[in-house]
Amino acid sequence: MSEETFIYMDHAATSWPKPLAVVEAVQHAMLHDAANPGRGSHRMAVRASRVLFDTRKRLSKLFHIKNPNDIAFMPNTTAGLNLAIKGLLNPGDHVIATSVEHNSVRRPLEYLKHAGGIDVTYVDTDEEGSLNIDHVAEAITGRTKLIIVNHSSNLLGSIIPVDRIGELAKAKGIKLLVDAAQSAGILELDVESMGIDLLAFPGHKGLLGPQGTGGLYIHPDVDLVPQLHGGTGSQSEAPEQPNVRPDKYEAGTQNTPGLAGLKAGVEYVLNETVQKIHTKEWLLTQRMMEGLIAIDGIKLLGPKLGQQRTGIVSFVAEGIDPSEMSYILDQHYGIAVRAGFHCTPLAHGRAGTLGTGAVRASVGCFTAESEADALVDAVKEIRKQY
C-alpha cells in the first residue's frame, strides 16, 4: 500500500505526520546543537542547554506552569508516572485511582501494593467512562496520600473533570497526579487553576513532537525521591544526586534533538490553540460516530453522540474479531487503526469488552473529513461480508 493511499487513524498511540517544523528542528539540532547539554561550557554545549530550557518555557506557557524548572524531561509518559508514583508513596499510604487507568498507572500501583505495602482503591466509572466525583470523595481515608486520574481514557475517549477533583484533593490535603497521555495539546490544562500537583505528559502525541520525549511537572511543594541517579553536569564533585531542579530528576544525557522537535511541536499547538485543535478532533469523532452508528452490528464505546470526548472512537463489530477488522482495514483499505486491549484492561472491563477487545480509530489535528468518511465506508463494506 503506497503512502498516498495510507490513512493514519492511530493518533492515540502517537501522532503522525509531524509538522514540518518539528522535522526541521530535529535535523537542525543534530547538525548544529548536538553537544551534551549541561556538560560543557563550549558554544555547542551552551546551545544544546538553551534548546532544553526553551522547550521547558514553551511547555510552561502551555500548561500555565510558573517555573520551567519544575518540569523534568522524561522519555515518555510512563517514565513520568513511575517517578511520580514511586517517588511519592511510602508503605502504608493509600491511593485512589479510577477504573479507566492505563497500565502505566495500574502496574506501578500494583507493584507497590505487593512489594511496597500501599493500598489502592479503583473508583468505578460508568461504562462510558464518566466519573462520579462523590464516589471519589467516599473513597478517601485518613491515609489517602494521592489521587490519580486519567484525564482522558485511551479506549473510551471520555474526559474526567480534573478541576473538580483538584478542588476535592486540595480541600482534603491530598496530592493529585494527572495522566495527560491523551489530553496534552488537545484539552486545556492549567496546573494552577486545576489544582494539579503532578502532571505526566507525552511529547509524541498531542504535542506533535518526536517519540522518546515527554515530561513530568512537579509542584514546587512536592518532593519526590529520584528513581534514577547519575551524572547531571552539576555538582559533579558531590556523591549524592543534586537537590536542585530539574537536575534532581534528570540523570544522564537528555534527548536534545527530540526535545528540539518537541519545542517546535508545542509552538505549533500554541499557535493553533488547544481549543481549535480539540474542536476539530471532536467534530471528526462525531462525523465518524454518525456513520458507524448507522451500520448494522456496530457497537460504539465511550460517550454518546453529542457528548464531549477526545479524538478516539472505539467500536466492536458483531461476528468480527477486532484484530481481524484491524488487519483488513490495513491490508485492503490502507487504514491504520489499533485493535486489542490498548494497555487498559480496567477500561475494557467497564466497557464490557474485556473478553474481546475493540477496534480503536483515533484522529489528530491533521486528519481530514474524507479520511473519517473512508473509515466508515470501509467498515460498512467489511460488515457486508460477515
mmCIF file of C-alpha atoms in Angstrom:
data_model
loop_
_atom_site.group_PDB
_atom_site.id
_atom_site.type_symbol
_atom_site.label_atom_id
_atom_site.label_comp_id
_atom_site.label_asym_id
_atom_site.label_seq_id
_atom_site.Cartn_x
_atom_site.Cartn_y
_atom_site.Cartn_z
ATOM 1 C CA MET A 1 0.000 0.000 0.000
ATOM 2 C CA SER A 2 1.565 3.288 -1.032
ATOM 3 C CA GLU A 3 1.836 6.264 1.312
ATOM 4 C CA GLU A 4 -0.541 8.159 -0.992
ATOM 5 C CA THR A 5 -3.371 5.775 -0.068
ATOM 6 C CA PHE A 6 -2.387 5.350 3.589
ATOM 7 C CA ILE A 7 -4.832 6.762 6.146
ATOM 8 C CA TYR A 8 -3.431 7.060 9.650
ATOM 9 C CA MET A 9 -6.034 6.687 12.419
ATOM 10 C CA ASP A 10 -3.785 5.732 15.342
ATOM 11 C CA HIS A 11 -3.042 9.139 16.849
ATOM 12 C CA ALA A 12 -3.855 7.916 20.363
ATOM 13 C CA ALA A 13 -0.698 5.805 20.108
ATOM 14 C CA THR A 14 1.461 8.506 18.511
ATOM 15 C CA SER A 15 0.716 11.419 16.210
ATOM 16 C CA TRP A 16 1.653 11.346 12.530
ATOM 17 C CA PRO A 17 2.591 13.139 10.407
ATOM 18 C CA LYS A 18 4.551 15.683 12.403
ATOM 19 C CA PRO A 19 4.576 19.341 11.388
ATOM 20 C CA LEU A 20 7.448 20.088 9.021
ATOM 21 C CA ALA A 21 8.856 22.485 11.622
ATOM 22 C CA VAL A 22 9.300 19.546 14.015
ATOM 23 C CA VAL A 23 11.289 17.561 11.461
ATOM 24 C CA GLU A 24 13.423 20.597 10.640
ATOM 25 C CA ALA A 25 14.071 21.327 14.323
ATOM 26 C CA VAL A 26 15.309 17.779 14.937
ATOM 27 C CA GLN A 27 17.574 17.986 11.903
ATOM 28 C CA HIS A 28 18.930 21.389 12.909
ATOM 29 C CA ALA A 29 19.726 20.148 16.400
ATOM 30 C CA MET A 30 21.512 17.107 15.004
ATOM 31 C CA LEU A 31 23.595 19.296 12.702
ATOM 32 C CA HIS A 32 24.287 22.286 14.921
ATOM 33 C CA ASP A 33 23.333 21.694 18.583
ATOM 34 C CA ALA A 34 24.329 18.074 19.091
ATOM 35 C CA ALA A 35 26.644 18.538 22.067
ATOM 36 C CA ASN A 36 25.799 17.250 25.540
ATOM 37 C CA PRO A 37 23.619 19.831 27.329
ATOM 38 C CA GLY A 38 24.885 20.939 30.721
ATOM 39 C CA ARG A 39 28.136 19.018 30.311
ATOM 40 C CA GLY A 40 30.402 21.733 28.946
ATOM 41 C CA SER A 41 30.912 25.472 28.573
ATOM 42 C CA HIS A 42 31.784 25.485 24.884
ATOM 43 C CA ARG A 43 29.374 27.132 22.481
ATOM 44 C CA MET A 44 27.706 23.986 21.170
ATOM 45 C CA ALA A 45 27.015 22.667 24.685
ATOM 46 C CA VAL A 46 25.576 26.046 25.616
ATOM 47 C CA ARG A 47 23.287 25.957 22.563
ATOM 48 C CA ALA A 48 22.154 22.453 23.494
ATOM 49 C CA SER A 49 21.329 23.646 27.012
ATOM 50 C CA ARG A 50 19.361 26.523 25.537
ATOM 51 C CA VAL A 51 17.280 24.060 23.490
ATOM 52 C CA LEU A 52 16.234 22.281 26.683
ATOM 53 C CA PHE A 53 15.415 25.473 28.559
ATOM 54 C CA ASP A 54 13.451 26.958 25.671
ATOM 55 C CA THR A 55 11.417 23.756 25.439
ATOM 56 C CA ARG A 56 10.639 23.957 29.151
ATOM 57 C CA LYS A 57 9.496 27.549 28.672
ATOM 58 C CA ARG A 58 7.122 26.611 25.853
ATOM 59 C CA LEU A 59 5.667 23.770 27.920
ATOM 60 C CA SER A 60 5.280 26.094 30.903
ATOM 61 C CA LYS A 61 3.295 28.512 28.776
ATOM 62 C CA LEU A 62 1.040 25.733 27.517
ATOM 63 C CA PHE A 63 0.364 24.221 30.948
ATOM 64 C CA HIS A 64 0.456 27.520 32.926
ATOM 65 C CA ILE A 65 3.481 26.466 34.988
ATOM 66 C CA LYS A 66 5.215 29.298 36.849
ATOM 67 C CA ASN A 67 8.753 27.877 36.949
ATOM 68 C CA PRO A 68 10.035 25.981 33.875
ATOM 69 C CA ASN A 69 12.497 24.119 36.081
ATOM 70 C CA ASP A 70 9.573 22.323 37.722
ATOM 71 C CA ILE A 71 9.348 20.252 34.528
ATOM 72 C CA ALA A 72 11.517 17.131 34.447
ATOM 73 C CA PHE A 73 12.039 15.694 30.984
ATOM 74 C CA MET A 74 11.190 12.018 30.577
ATOM 75 C CA PRO A 75 11.405 9.620 27.609
ATOM 76 C CA ASN A 76 7.614 9.103 27.786
ATOM 77 C CA THR A 77 4.535 9.445 29.988
ATOM 78 C CA THR A 78 5.171 6.048 31.566
ATOM 79 C CA ALA A 79 8.519 7.164 32.977
ATOM 80 C CA GLY A 80 6.903 10.288 34.401
ATOM 81 C CA LEU A 81 4.124 8.304 36.036
ATOM 82 C CA ASN A 82 6.619 5.871 37.554
ATOM 83 C CA LEU A 83 8.662 8.721 39.024
ATOM 84 C CA ALA A 84 5.541 10.376 40.443
ATOM 85 C CA ILE A 85 4.097 7.185 41.933
ATOM 86 C CA LYS A 86 7.241 5.502 43.211
ATOM 87 C CA GLY A 87 8.887 8.760 44.219
ATOM 88 C CA LEU A 88 5.983 9.936 46.365
ATOM 89 C CA LEU A 89 4.420 6.904 48.029
ATOM 90 C CA ASN A 90 5.564 5.090 51.162
ATOM 91 C CA PRO A 91 4.414 1.886 52.894
ATOM 92 C CA GLY A 92 1.004 2.397 54.492
ATOM 93 C CA ASP A 93 -0.110 5.099 52.055
ATOM 94 C CA HIS A 94 -3.497 4.856 50.358
ATOM 95 C CA VAL A 95 -4.042 5.770 46.708
ATOM 96 C CA ILE A 96 -7.242 6.424 44.778
ATOM 97 C CA ALA A 97 -7.279 5.789 41.035
ATOM 98 C CA THR A 98 -10.057 5.121 38.543
ATOM 99 C CA SER A 99 -11.291 2.158 36.536
ATOM 100 C CA VAL A 100 -10.145 3.711 33.251
ATOM 101 C CA GLU A 101 -6.460 3.879 34.158
ATOM 102 C CA HIS A 102 -3.774 2.799 31.714
ATOM 103 C CA ASN A 103 -1.322 0.066 32.709
ATOM 104 C CA SER A 104 1.281 2.829 33.085
ATOM 105 C CA VAL A 105 -0.594 3.726 36.275
ATOM 106 C CA ARG A 106 -2.025 0.383 37.265
ATOM 107 C CA ARG A 107 1.180 -1.643 37.062
ATOM 108 C CA PRO A 108 3.319 0.690 39.218
ATOM 109 C CA LEU A 109 0.477 0.789 41.744
ATOM 110 C CA GLU A 110 0.121 -2.995 41.769
ATOM 111 C CA TYR A 111 3.895 -3.351 42.117
ATOM 112 C CA LEU A 112 3.931 -1.080 45.165
ATOM 113 C CA LYS A 113 0.811 -2.753 46.504
ATOM 114 C CA HIS A 114 2.558 -6.126 46.622
ATOM 115 C CA ALA A 115 6.149 -5.011 47.233
ATOM 116 C CA GLY A 116 5.801 -1.684 48.983
ATOM 117 C CA GLY A 117 2.771 -2.093 51.224
ATOM 118 C CA ILE A 118 0.462 0.573 49.809
ATOM 119 C CA ASP A 119 -3.336 0.269 49.478
ATOM 120 C CA VAL A 120 -5.161 1.113 46.258
ATOM 121 C CA THR A 121 -8.814 1.852 45.573
ATOM 122 C CA TYR A 122 -10.007 1.928 41.969
ATOM 123 C CA VAL A 123 -13.155 4.035 41.793
ATOM 124 C CA ASP A 124 -15.523 2.792 39.110
ATOM 125 C CA THR A 125 -16.664 4.955 36.235
ATOM 126 C CA ASP A 126 -19.801 4.043 34.321
ATOM 127 C CA GLU A 127 -19.451 2.026 31.111
ATOM 128 C CA GLU A 128 -18.993 5.227 29.103
ATOM 129 C CA GLY A 129 -16.112 6.391 31.295
ATOM 130 C CA SER A 130 -17.958 9.058 33.279
ATOM 131 C CA LEU A 131 -16.715 9.504 36.859
ATOM 132 C CA ASN A 132 -18.923 10.434 39.813
ATOM 133 C CA ILE A 133 -16.884 12.811 41.999
ATOM 134 C CA ASP A 134 -18.904 11.805 45.051
ATOM 135 C CA HIS A 135 -17.573 8.272 44.693
ATOM 136 C CA VAL A 136 -14.029 9.617 44.791
ATOM 137 C CA ALA A 137 -14.821 11.566 47.952
ATOM 138 C CA GLU A 138 -16.324 8.455 49.562
ATOM 139 C CA ALA A 139 -13.123 6.507 48.886
ATOM 140 C CA ILE A 140 -10.910 8.940 50.799
ATOM 141 C CA THR A 141 -9.486 7.678 54.096
ATOM 142 C CA GLY A 142 -7.164 9.155 56.686
ATOM 143 C CA ARG A 143 -4.233 7.516 54.880
ATOM 144 C CA THR A 144 -5.047 8.730 51.375
ATOM 145 C CA LYS A 145 -1.962 10.472 50.035
ATOM 146 C CA LEU A 146 -2.570 10.557 46.305
ATOM 147 C CA ILE A 147 -5.410 10.678 43.785
ATOM 148 C CA ILE A 148 -4.567 9.641 40.223
ATOM 149 C CA VAL A 149 -6.833 10.345 37.278
ATOM 150 C CA ASN A 150 -6.525 9.583 33.593
ATOM 151 C CA HIS A 151 -7.597 12.909 32.085
ATOM 152 C CA SER A 152 -8.992 11.110 29.038
ATOM 153 C CA SER A 153 -9.383 7.374 28.537
ATOM 154 C CA ASN A 154 -7.260 5.974 25.716
ATOM 155 C CA LEU A 155 -10.056 3.486 24.965
ATOM 156 C CA LEU A 156 -13.267 5.414 25.558
ATOM 157 C CA GLY A 157 -12.223 8.994 24.844
ATOM 158 C CA SER A 158 -14.137 10.058 27.958
ATOM 159 C CA ILE A 159 -12.955 13.165 29.811
ATOM 160 C CA ILE A 160 -12.525 13.306 33.580
ATOM 161 C CA PRO A 161 -13.315 16.690 35.248
ATOM 162 C CA VAL A 162 -9.822 17.299 36.616
ATOM 163 C CA ASP A 163 -10.661 20.731 38.013
ATOM 164 C CA ARG A 164 -13.368 19.320 40.298
ATOM 165 C CA ILE A 165 -11.109 16.539 41.513
ATOM 166 C CA GLY A 166 -8.397 19.134 42.095
ATOM 167 C CA GLU A 167 -10.751 21.087 44.347
ATOM 168 C CA LEU A 168 -11.578 17.935 46.293
ATOM 169 C CA ALA A 169 -7.931 16.915 46.651
ATOM 170 C CA LYS A 170 -6.864 20.367 47.808
ATOM 171 C CA ALA A 171 -9.647 20.531 50.387
ATOM 172 C CA LYS A 172 -8.522 17.183 51.819
ATOM 173 C CA GLY A 173 -4.784 17.897 51.670
ATOM 174 C CA ILE A 174 -4.218 15.118 49.107
ATOM 175 C CA LYS A 175 -1.877 15.293 46.113
ATOM 176 C CA LEU A 176 -3.309 15.000 42.596
ATOM 177 C CA LEU A 177 -1.480 13.233 39.757
ATOM 178 C CA VAL A 178 -2.922 13.613 36.254
ATOM 179 C CA ASP A 179 -2.106 11.268 33.389
ATOM 180 C CA ALA A 180 -2.282 13.574 30.373
ATOM 181 C CA ALA A 181 -1.256 10.998 27.769
ATOM 182 C CA GLN A 182 -4.415 11.641 25.726
ATOM 183 C CA SER A 183 -5.048 15.268 26.667
ATOM 184 C CA ALA A 184 -1.789 17.248 26.491
ATOM 185 C CA GLY A 185 -2.120 19.560 23.490
ATOM 186 C CA ILE A 186 -5.751 18.522 22.979
ATOM 187 C CA LEU A 187 -7.544 19.665 26.156
ATOM 188 C CA GLU A 188 -6.894 22.764 28.222
ATOM 189 C CA LEU A 189 -4.502 22.059 31.105
ATOM 190 C CA ASP A 190 -3.806 24.684 33.764
ATOM 191 C CA VAL A 191 -1.888 23.208 36.678
ATOM 192 C CA GLU A 192 -2.611 26.228 38.860
ATOM 193 C CA SER A 193 -6.367 26.614 38.378
ATOM 194 C CA MET A 194 -6.964 22.837 38.235
ATOM 195 C CA GLY A 195 -5.003 22.104 41.401
ATOM 196 C CA ILE A 196 -2.656 19.648 39.694
ATOM 197 C CA ASP A 197 0.379 18.664 41.783
ATOM 198 C CA LEU A 198 1.883 16.245 39.273
ATOM 199 C CA LEU A 199 1.282 16.165 35.521
ATOM 200 C CA ALA A 200 2.727 13.387 33.354
ATOM 201 C CA PHE A 201 2.610 14.046 29.621
ATOM 202 C CA PRO A 202 3.955 12.650 26.331
ATOM 203 C CA GLY A 203 5.778 14.711 23.740
ATOM 204 C CA HIS A 204 4.903 12.459 20.818
ATOM 205 C CA LYS A 205 1.097 12.524 20.838
ATOM 206 C CA GLY A 206 -0.957 15.720 21.043
ATOM 207 C CA LEU A 207 2.163 17.862 21.399
ATOM 208 C CA LEU A 208 3.282 16.624 17.960
ATOM 209 C CA GLY A 209 6.897 16.039 18.966
ATOM 210 C CA PRO A 210 9.158 13.035 18.330
ATOM 211 C CA GLN A 211 8.894 9.737 20.135
ATOM 212 C CA GLY A 212 11.187 9.408 23.129
ATOM 213 C CA THR A 213 10.069 12.741 24.606
ATOM 214 C CA GLY A 214 7.758 13.649 27.469
ATOM 215 C CA GLY A 215 7.869 15.020 30.965
ATOM 216 C CA LEU A 216 6.585 15.349 34.484
ATOM 217 C CA TYR A 217 5.519 18.615 36.087
ATOM 218 C CA ILE A 218 6.259 18.560 39.812
ATOM 219 C CA HIS A 219 4.662 21.218 42.011
ATOM 220 C CA PRO A 220 7.295 23.158 43.975
ATOM 221 C CA ASP A 221 5.788 21.901 47.244
ATOM 222 C CA VAL A 222 6.089 18.250 46.168
ATOM 223 C CA ASP A 223 9.344 16.416 46.824
ATOM 224 C CA LEU A 224 9.877 13.131 45.024
ATOM 225 C CA VAL A 225 12.562 10.537 45.639
ATOM 226 C CA PRO A 226 14.552 10.314 42.368
ATOM 227 C CA GLN A 227 14.256 6.955 40.648
ATOM 228 C CA LEU A 228 17.353 7.497 38.512
ATOM 229 C CA HIS A 229 20.738 8.545 39.870
ATOM 230 C CA GLY A 230 23.861 9.568 37.999
ATOM 231 C CA GLY A 231 25.569 12.372 36.151
ATOM 232 C CA THR A 232 23.776 15.677 35.721
ATOM 233 C CA GLY A 233 26.620 18.005 34.808
ATOM 234 C CA SER A 234 26.022 19.950 38.026
ATOM 235 C CA GLN A 235 27.595 19.475 41.466
ATOM 236 C CA SER A 236 29.757 16.733 39.977
ATOM 237 C CA GLU A 237 32.044 16.726 42.996
ATOM 238 C CA ALA A 238 29.188 15.595 45.287
ATOM 239 C CA PRO A 239 28.482 11.869 45.802
ATOM 240 C CA GLU A 240 24.738 12.467 46.116
ATOM 241 C CA GLN A 241 22.229 13.456 43.483
ATOM 242 C CA PRO A 242 21.866 17.276 43.282
ATOM 243 C CA ASN A 243 18.832 18.629 45.087
ATOM 244 C CA VAL A 244 18.259 21.418 42.562
ATOM 245 C CA ARG A 245 15.569 21.116 39.906
ATOM 246 C CA PRO A 246 15.432 19.796 37.251
ATOM 247 C CA ASP A 247 18.807 18.072 37.749
ATOM 248 C CA LYS A 248 17.463 16.119 40.703
ATOM 249 C CA TYR A 249 15.251 14.111 38.360
ATOM 250 C CA GLU A 250 17.251 14.170 35.117
ATOM 251 C CA ALA A 251 20.315 11.952 35.437
ATOM 252 C CA GLY A 252 22.047 11.118 32.169
ATOM 253 C CA THR A 253 22.208 12.736 28.757
ATOM 254 C CA GLN A 254 18.980 14.271 27.547
ATOM 255 C CA ASN A 255 17.436 13.779 24.091
ATOM 256 C CA THR A 256 18.403 17.192 22.714
ATOM 257 C CA PRO A 257 17.280 16.587 19.092
ATOM 258 C CA GLY A 258 13.996 15.118 20.272
ATOM 259 C CA LEU A 259 13.367 17.989 22.663
ATOM 260 C CA ALA A 260 14.178 20.480 19.909
ATOM 261 C CA GLY A 261 11.425 18.785 17.920
ATOM 262 C CA LEU A 262 9.114 18.906 20.923
ATOM 263 C CA LYS A 263 9.696 22.630 21.248
ATOM 264 C CA ALA A 264 8.580 23.081 17.635
ATOM 265 C CA GLY A 265 5.560 20.846 18.235
ATOM 266 C CA VAL A 266 4.469 22.844 21.284
ATOM 267 C CA GLU A 267 4.898 26.069 19.328
ATOM 268 C CA TYR A 268 2.582 24.658 16.660
ATOM 269 C CA VAL A 269 -0.040 23.810 19.303
ATOM 270 C CA LEU A 270 0.268 27.247 20.916
ATOM 271 C CA ASN A 271 -0.195 28.962 17.552
ATOM 272 C CA GLU A 272 -3.155 26.803 16.534
ATOM 273 C CA THR A 273 -4.588 26.864 20.096
ATOM 274 C CA VAL A 274 -5.710 23.852 22.074
ATOM 275 C CA GLN A 275 -9.353 24.867 21.738
ATOM 276 C CA LYS A 276 -9.197 24.907 17.939
ATOM 277 C CA ILE A 277 -7.458 21.528 17.818
ATOM 278 C CA HIS A 278 -9.920 19.938 20.224
ATOM 279 C CA THR A 279 -12.933 21.314 18.351
ATOM 280 C CA LYS A 280 -11.660 19.927 15.046
ATOM 281 C CA GLU A 281 -10.969 16.498 16.529
ATOM 282 C CA TRP A 282 -14.354 16.407 18.285
ATOM 283 C CA LEU A 283 -16.195 17.237 15.069
ATOM 284 C CA LEU A 284 -14.321 14.430 13.317
ATOM 285 C CA THR A 285 -15.340 11.955 16.029
ATOM 286 C CA GLN A 286 -18.969 12.997 15.672
ATOM 287 C CA ARG A 287 -18.765 12.519 11.909
ATOM 288 C CA MET A 288 -17.318 9.020 12.321
ATOM 289 C CA MET A 289 -19.780 8.093 15.039
ATOM 290 C CA GLU A 290 -22.761 9.141 12.968
ATOM 291 C CA GLY A 291 -21.566 6.943 10.136
ATOM 292 C CA LEU A 292 -20.683 3.940 12.285
ATOM 293 C CA ILE A 293 -23.924 4.049 14.261
ATOM 294 C CA ALA A 294 -25.833 3.580 11.009
ATOM 295 C CA ILE A 295 -24.015 0.295 10.275
ATOM 296 C CA ASP A 296 -25.786 -2.829 11.471
ATOM 297 C CA GLY A 297 -23.857 -4.802 14.098
ATOM 298 C CA ILE A 298 -21.502 -1.999 15.150
ATOM 299 C CA LYS A 299 -21.358 -1.029 18.813
ATOM 300 C CA LEU A 300 -19.557 2.162 19.829
ATOM 301 C CA LEU A 301 -17.769 2.588 23.153
ATOM 302 C CA GLY A 302 -17.474 5.688 25.305
ATOM 303 C CA PRO A 303 -19.607 8.840 25.494
ATOM 304 C CA LYS A 304 -22.673 9.002 23.297
ATOM 305 C CA LEU A 305 -23.014 11.088 20.164
ATOM 306 C CA GLY A 306 -23.014 14.789 21.005
ATOM 307 C CA GLN A 307 -21.137 14.419 24.286
ATOM 308 C CA GLN A 308 -17.612 15.644 24.885
ATOM 309 C CA ARG A 309 -14.707 13.298 24.194
ATOM 310 C CA THR A 310 -11.195 13.367 22.809
ATOM 311 C CA GLY A 311 -10.416 12.179 19.281
ATOM 312 C CA ILE A 312 -10.987 8.485 19.974
ATOM 313 C CA VAL A 313 -13.756 6.287 18.575
ATOM 314 C CA SER A 314 -13.580 2.655 19.677
ATOM 315 C CA PHE A 315 -16.011 0.024 18.467
ATOM 316 C CA VAL A 316 -16.742 -3.679 18.178
ATOM 317 C CA ALA A 317 -18.319 -5.386 15.182
ATOM 318 C CA GLU A 318 -20.631 -8.313 15.753
ATOM 319 C CA GLY A 319 -19.091 -11.548 14.446
ATOM 320 C CA ILE A 320 -15.709 -9.999 13.578
ATOM 321 C CA ASP A 321 -12.658 -10.267 15.798
ATOM 322 C CA PRO A 322 -11.174 -6.775 16.388
ATOM 323 C CA SER A 323 -7.733 -7.946 15.252
ATOM 324 C CA GLU A 324 -9.209 -9.258 12.012
ATOM 325 C CA MET A 325 -11.047 -5.988 11.442
ATOM 326 C CA SER A 326 -7.832 -4.065 12.005
ATOM 327 C CA TYR A 327 -5.919 -6.342 9.630
ATOM 328 C CA ILE A 328 -8.472 -5.976 6.852
ATOM 329 C CA LEU A 329 -8.598 -2.200 7.255
ATOM 330 C CA ASP A 330 -4.813 -2.040 6.969
ATOM 331 C CA GLN A 331 -4.193 -4.564 4.207
ATOM 332 C CA HIS A 332 -7.194 -3.913 1.974
ATOM 333 C CA TYR A 333 -8.071 -0.281 2.642
ATOM 334 C CA GLY A 334 -4.796 1.288 3.776
ATOM 335 C CA ILE A 335 -6.316 2.482 7.050
ATOM 336 C CA ALA A 336 -4.261 2.193 10.245
ATOM 337 C CA VAL A 337 -6.212 1.604 13.456
ATOM 338 C CA ARG A 338 -5.386 -0.285 16.628
ATOM 339 C CA ALA A 339 -7.107 -3.424 17.869
ATOM 340 C CA GLY A 340 -6.828 -5.302 21.157
ATOM 341 C CA PHE A 341 -6.836 -4.154 24.756
ATOM 342 C CA HIS A 342 -4.880 -0.903 24.424
ATOM 343 C CA CYS A 343 -2.925 -1.478 27.658
ATOM 344 C CA THR A 344 -6.070 -0.710 29.649
ATOM 345 C CA PRO A 345 -7.898 -3.876 30.757
ATOM 346 C CA LEU A 346 -9.539 -1.825 33.519
ATOM 347 C CA ALA A 347 -11.359 0.332 30.957
ATOM 348 C CA HIS A 348 -12.255 -2.698 28.854
ATOM 349 C CA GLY A 349 -13.764 -4.219 31.964
ATOM 350 C CA ARG A 350 -16.008 -1.198 32.438
ATOM 351 C CA ALA A 351 -16.936 -1.153 28.730
ATOM 352 C CA GLY A 352 -17.791 -4.853 28.713
ATOM 353 C CA THR A 353 -15.139 -5.727 26.122
ATOM 354 C CA LEU A 354 -12.567 -7.470 28.316
ATOM 355 C CA GLY A 355 -13.280 -10.756 26.571
ATOM 356 C CA THR A 356 -12.936 -9.447 23.035
ATOM 357 C CA GLY A 357 -11.010 -6.209 22.928
ATOM 358 C CA ALA A 358 -12.035 -3.487 20.493
ATOM 359 C CA VAL A 359 -11.023 -1.558 17.411
ATOM 360 C CA ARG A 360 -9.804 1.967 18.125
ATOM 361 C CA ALA A 361 -9.772 4.682 15.482
ATOM 362 C CA SER A 362 -8.193 7.917 16.691
ATOM 363 C CA VAL A 363 -7.900 11.200 14.828
ATOM 364 C CA GLY A 364 -5.392 14.023 15.021
ATOM 365 C CA CYS A 365 -5.186 17.666 14.104
ATOM 366 C CA PHE A 366 -4.214 16.785 10.516
ATOM 367 C CA THR A 367 -6.956 14.195 9.911
ATOM 368 C CA ALA A 368 -9.257 15.114 7.033
ATOM 369 C CA GLU A 369 -13.026 14.640 6.880
ATOM 370 C CA SER A 370 -12.519 12.478 3.795
ATOM 371 C CA GLU A 371 -10.337 10.133 5.859
ATOM 372 C CA ALA A 372 -13.024 9.815 8.536
ATOM 373 C CA ASP A 373 -15.534 9.032 5.799
ATOM 374 C CA ALA A 374 -13.179 6.457 4.277
ATOM 375 C CA LEU A 375 -13.043 4.572 7.579
ATOM 376 C CA VAL A 376 -16.837 4.472 7.814
ATOM 377 C CA ASP A 377 -17.174 3.300 4.197
ATOM 378 C CA ALA A 378 -14.559 0.581 4.754
ATOM 379 C CA VAL A 379 -16.249 -0.737 7.897
ATOM 380 C CA LYS A 380 -19.576 -0.746 6.048
ATOM 381 C CA GLU A 381 -18.111 -2.852 3.240
ATOM 382 C CA ILE A 382 -16.458 -5.261 5.665
ATOM 383 C CA ARG A 383 -19.727 -5.734 7.561
ATOM 384 C CA LYS A 384 -21.461 -6.781 4.338
ATOM 385 C CA GLN A 385 -19.045 -9.695 4.065
ATOM 386 C CA TYR A 386 -19.852 -11.057 7.547
#
